[in-house]
């Protein structure tokens, strides 16, 4: 189980760290470069993430496409440049990346593009040496940007993915949610219970994304 959290540093980052430490599980934070420069608090949260042994940092672009995804992916060179900017700015040198607004995979053995119009940009990221990791399961927000639904439903979805062999690599599940959904006590509690029940089932080990199979092999 690879717990991943996108768009940090953000509201909710500190709550996320509190849950991870309570449960003593590791996770990966896919950071947005510009968020680090959004406020003093976000800069401080980056330093909290950076020094935390349970956390691995990865690249989720500098601008997050300004949330205009269609335009962003039309210009593959600019996409690579945006990831390079985040890499240099945040010192994310292992080149593990996740595309904003798109569930794209470009690893040695896995090529997935959710929207075909992003294909060229994804291929160029791979050519530039990025290992692009999407996700198998997302815990989405409700209309108040809190976690939608209960942990029991998410646990059922985890089971369903394995039962139906829907994970990209057999027996490895990449889980995604966002720091910014962890600002209210219900969401914090639900994520905590989700992790606790995964742990108590004794069926899972938690790993950082750099330990995903074959991710560190040289790309073809
Ligand atoms: Zn994002």
Short mmCIF file of C-alpha atoms and ligand atoms in Angstrom, two decimals:
data_model
loop_
_atom_site.label_atom_id
_atom_site.label_comp_id
_atom_site.label_asym_id
_atom_site.label_seq_id
_atom_site.Cartn_x
_atom_site.Cartn_y
_atom_site.Cartn_z
CA UNK A 1 0.00 0.00 0.00
CA UNK A 2 1.43 3.30 -1.12
CA UNK A 3 -0.32 6.23 0.57
CA UNK A 4 0.15 9.36 -1.53
CA UNK A 5 -1.04 12.91 -0.88
CA UNK A 6 -1.15 15.54 -3.61
CA UNK A 7 -0.99 19.33 -3.78
CA UNK A 8 0.90 20.01 -0.56
CA UNK A 9 2.03 21.95 1.25
CA UNK A 10 -1.54 22.94 1.86
CA UNK A 11 -4.20 23.33 4.45
CA UNK A 12 -4.31 19.93 6.13
CA UNK A 13 -0.61 19.07 5.84
CA UNK A 14 -0.08 19.21 9.58
CA UNK A 15 -3.15 17.07 10.22
CA UNK A 16 -1.84 14.55 7.71
CA UNK A 17 1.48 14.33 9.53
CA UNK A 18 -0.32 13.87 12.84
CA UNK A 19 -2.26 10.88 11.47
CA UNK A 20 0.81 9.28 9.91
CA UNK A 21 2.71 9.57 13.17
CA UNK A 22 -0.16 8.27 15.24
CA UNK A 23 -0.27 5.19 13.01
CA UNK A 24 3.46 5.13 12.30
CA UNK A 25 2.98 4.65 8.56
CA UNK A 26 4.96 6.18 5.75
CA UNK A 27 3.59 8.10 2.79
CA UNK A 28 4.58 10.13 -0.24
CA UNK A 29 3.80 13.82 -0.68
CA UNK A 30 3.47 14.97 -4.29
CA UNK A 31 4.25 18.66 -3.93
CA UNK A 32 3.21 21.64 -6.00
CA UNK A 33 6.15 24.02 -6.32
CA UNK A 34 4.21 27.25 -6.19
CA UNK A 35 2.35 26.17 -3.04
CA UNK A 36 5.62 26.35 -1.14
CA UNK A 37 5.80 30.06 -1.95
CA UNK A 38 2.13 30.77 -1.23
CA UNK A 39 2.66 31.69 2.43
CA UNK A 40 5.10 31.50 5.30
CA UNK A 41 3.01 28.66 6.75
CA UNK A 42 3.37 26.62 3.56
CA UNK A 43 7.14 27.16 3.62
CA UNK A 44 7.20 25.93 7.20
CA UNK A 45 5.08 22.93 6.28
CA UNK A 46 7.52 22.03 3.50
CA UNK A 47 10.30 21.95 6.08
CA UNK A 48 8.14 19.75 8.32
CA UNK A 49 7.60 17.37 5.41
CA UNK A 50 11.23 17.45 4.35
CA UNK A 51 12.65 16.48 7.73
CA UNK A 52 9.99 13.85 8.45
CA UNK A 53 11.31 10.30 8.24
CA UNK A 54 7.88 8.94 7.38
CA UNK A 55 7.55 11.17 4.32
CA UNK A 56 9.01 10.98 0.88
CA UNK A 57 8.77 14.03 -1.37
CA UNK A 58 7.91 13.85 -5.05
CA UNK A 59 7.15 16.23 -7.90
CA UNK A 60 3.60 17.28 -8.82
CA UNK A 61 4.71 20.19 -11.09
CA UNK A 62 5.41 23.82 -10.24
CA UNK A 63 2.20 25.50 -11.39
CA UNK A 64 -0.32 22.61 -11.22
CA UNK A 65 -1.14 23.68 -14.77
CA UNK A 66 -2.84 26.72 -13.19
CA UNK A 67 -5.73 24.20 -13.11
CA UNK A 68 -6.13 24.65 -16.90
CA UNK A 69 -5.24 21.14 -17.87
CA UNK A 70 -6.24 21.01 -21.51
CA UNK A 71 -4.07 23.99 -22.42
CA UNK A 72 -1.20 22.79 -20.25
CA UNK A 73 -0.84 19.39 -21.92
CA UNK A 74 -0.99 20.90 -25.41
CA UNK A 75 2.57 22.11 -24.94
CA UNK A 76 4.78 19.14 -23.97
CA UNK A 77 8.01 21.16 -23.74
CA UNK A 78 6.37 23.57 -21.31
CA UNK A 79 5.12 20.63 -19.25
CA UNK A 80 8.65 19.23 -18.93
CA UNK A 81 9.92 22.71 -18.07
CA UNK A 82 7.28 23.08 -15.38
CA UNK A 83 8.36 19.82 -13.74
CA UNK A 84 12.03 20.86 -14.08
CA UNK A 85 11.24 24.13 -12.31
CA UNK A 86 9.65 22.27 -9.40
CA UNK A 87 12.54 19.80 -9.33
CA UNK A 88 15.16 22.53 -9.08
CA UNK A 89 13.17 24.79 -6.81
CA UNK A 90 12.22 22.09 -4.28
CA UNK A 91 15.31 19.91 -4.83
CA UNK A 92 13.33 16.84 -5.93
CA UNK A 93 16.10 15.05 -7.74
CA UNK A 94 14.81 11.49 -7.91
CA UNK A 95 12.41 12.51 -10.71
CA UNK A 96 9.36 10.69 -9.42
CA UNK A 97 6.46 12.75 -10.72
CA UNK A 98 2.68 12.88 -10.90
CA UNK A 99 0.84 14.89 -13.50
CA UNK A 100 -1.70 17.49 -12.32
CA UNK A 101 -5.29 16.66 -13.23
CA UNK A 102 -4.39 13.48 -15.06
CA UNK A 103 -3.93 9.84 -14.02
CA UNK A 104 -0.89 9.08 -16.15
CA UNK A 105 1.70 6.35 -15.72
CA UNK A 106 5.05 6.16 -17.47
CA UNK A 107 7.19 3.53 -15.80
CA UNK A 108 9.30 0.86 -17.39
CA UNK A 109 6.51 -1.65 -17.55
CA UNK A 110 3.41 0.54 -17.20
CA UNK A 111 2.06 3.00 -19.75
CA UNK A 112 -1.35 4.47 -18.99
CA UNK A 113 -2.82 7.73 -20.28
CA UNK A 114 -6.29 8.62 -19.08
CA UNK A 115 -6.88 11.33 -21.69
CA UNK A 116 -5.26 10.84 -25.06
CA UNK A 117 -4.58 14.55 -25.56
CA UNK A 118 -1.97 14.34 -22.77
CA UNK A 119 -0.02 11.53 -24.43
CA UNK A 120 2.78 13.60 -26.01
CA UNK A 121 3.44 15.51 -22.82
CA UNK A 122 3.55 12.25 -20.86
CA UNK A 123 5.95 10.67 -23.33
CA UNK A 124 8.24 13.70 -23.15
CA UNK A 125 8.26 13.62 -19.38
CA UNK A 126 9.38 10.01 -19.62
CA UNK A 127 12.06 10.95 -22.16
CA UNK A 128 13.28 13.67 -19.83
CA UNK A 129 13.85 10.97 -17.20
CA UNK A 130 10.70 11.37 -15.13
CA UNK A 131 9.04 8.33 -13.65
CA UNK A 132 5.40 9.25 -13.85
CA UNK A 133 3.17 7.59 -11.26
CA UNK A 134 -0.62 7.88 -11.23
CA UNK A 135 -2.91 6.13 -8.77
CA UNK A 136 -5.11 3.06 -8.44
CA UNK A 137 -7.65 4.48 -5.99
CA UNK A 138 -8.58 8.01 -4.98
CA UNK A 139 -10.50 9.14 -1.93
CA UNK A 140 -12.34 12.08 -3.42
CA UNK A 141 -13.79 15.17 -1.74
CA UNK A 142 -17.37 16.17 -1.23
CA UNK A 143 -18.66 19.62 -2.12
CA UNK A 144 -17.15 21.15 1.04
CA UNK A 145 -13.68 19.78 0.18
CA UNK A 146 -13.80 17.25 3.01
CA UNK A 147 -13.28 13.51 2.47
CA UNK A 148 -16.38 12.08 0.84
CA UNK A 149 -18.03 9.10 2.51
CA UNK A 150 -16.82 6.82 5.24
CA UNK A 151 -13.69 4.74 5.68
CA UNK A 152 -15.75 1.54 5.42
CA UNK A 153 -16.60 2.39 1.80
CA UNK A 154 -12.96 3.05 0.98
CA UNK A 155 -11.95 -0.25 2.56
CA UNK A 156 -14.49 -1.99 0.33
CA UNK A 157 -13.00 -0.25 -2.69
CA UNK A 158 -9.54 -1.47 -1.71
CA UNK A 159 -10.86 -5.02 -1.53
CA UNK A 160 -12.65 -4.63 -4.83
CA UNK A 161 -9.51 -3.47 -6.63
CA UNK A 162 -7.55 -6.49 -5.49
CA UNK A 163 -10.47 -8.88 -6.07
CA UNK A 164 -10.87 -7.66 -9.65
CA UNK A 165 -7.13 -7.34 -10.37
CA UNK A 166 -7.48 -3.65 -11.18
CA UNK A 167 -4.19 -2.50 -9.63
CA UNK A 168 -1.44 -1.57 -12.12
CA UNK A 169 1.04 -3.92 -10.49
CA UNK A 170 -0.35 -7.05 -8.93
CA UNK A 171 -0.67 -6.76 -5.13
CA UNK A 172 0.54 -3.12 -5.12
CA UNK A 173 -2.00 -0.36 -4.63
CA UNK A 174 -1.30 3.35 -5.01
CA UNK A 175 -3.81 5.32 -2.94
CA UNK A 176 -4.37 9.03 -3.49
CA UNK A 177 -5.98 11.76 -1.53
CA UNK A 178 -5.16 15.43 -0.87
CA UNK A 179 -3.81 17.26 2.18
CA UNK A 180 -6.43 19.94 1.67
CA UNK A 181 -9.32 17.57 2.45
CA UNK A 182 -7.93 17.01 5.94
CA UNK A 183 -8.99 20.24 7.61
CA UNK A 184 -12.11 19.08 9.50
CA UNK A 185 -12.23 16.60 12.36
CA UNK A 186 -14.49 14.13 10.51
CA UNK A 187 -12.07 13.80 7.60
CA UNK A 188 -9.09 13.46 9.91
CA UNK A 189 -10.93 10.78 11.86
CA UNK A 190 -12.02 8.90 8.75
CA UNK A 191 -8.52 8.78 7.27
CA UNK A 192 -7.15 7.68 10.64
CA UNK A 193 -9.73 4.86 10.85
CA UNK A 194 -9.03 3.85 7.25
CA UNK A 195 -5.33 3.42 8.00
CA UNK A 196 -5.98 1.76 11.36
CA UNK A 197 -8.25 -0.86 9.80
CA UNK A 198 -5.80 -1.54 6.98
CA UNK A 199 -3.13 -2.09 9.61
CA UNK A 200 -5.29 -4.29 11.80
CA UNK A 201 -6.21 -6.52 8.88
CA UNK A 202 -2.56 -7.60 8.75
CA UNK A 203 -2.81 -7.84 4.98
CA UNK A 204 -0.82 -4.74 4.08
CA UNK A 205 2.59 -3.20 4.36
CA UNK A 206 3.04 0.50 3.74
CA UNK A 207 5.78 1.77 1.48
CA UNK A 208 7.04 5.01 0.01
CA UNK A 209 6.60 5.41 -3.72
CA UNK A 210 10.31 4.98 -4.48
CA UNK A 211 9.84 1.35 -3.40
CA UNK A 212 7.21 0.70 -6.06
CA UNK A 213 8.30 -2.25 -8.24
CA UNK A 214 10.80 -1.41 -10.98
CA UNK A 215 10.52 2.34 -10.41
CA UNK A 216 14.26 2.72 -10.08
CA UNK A 217 15.18 0.66 -13.11
CA UNK A 218 16.49 2.66 -16.01
CA UNK A 219 13.70 3.45 -18.42
CA UNK A 220 13.79 1.98 -21.89
ZN1 LIG B 1 -2.98 17.86 -7.96
#
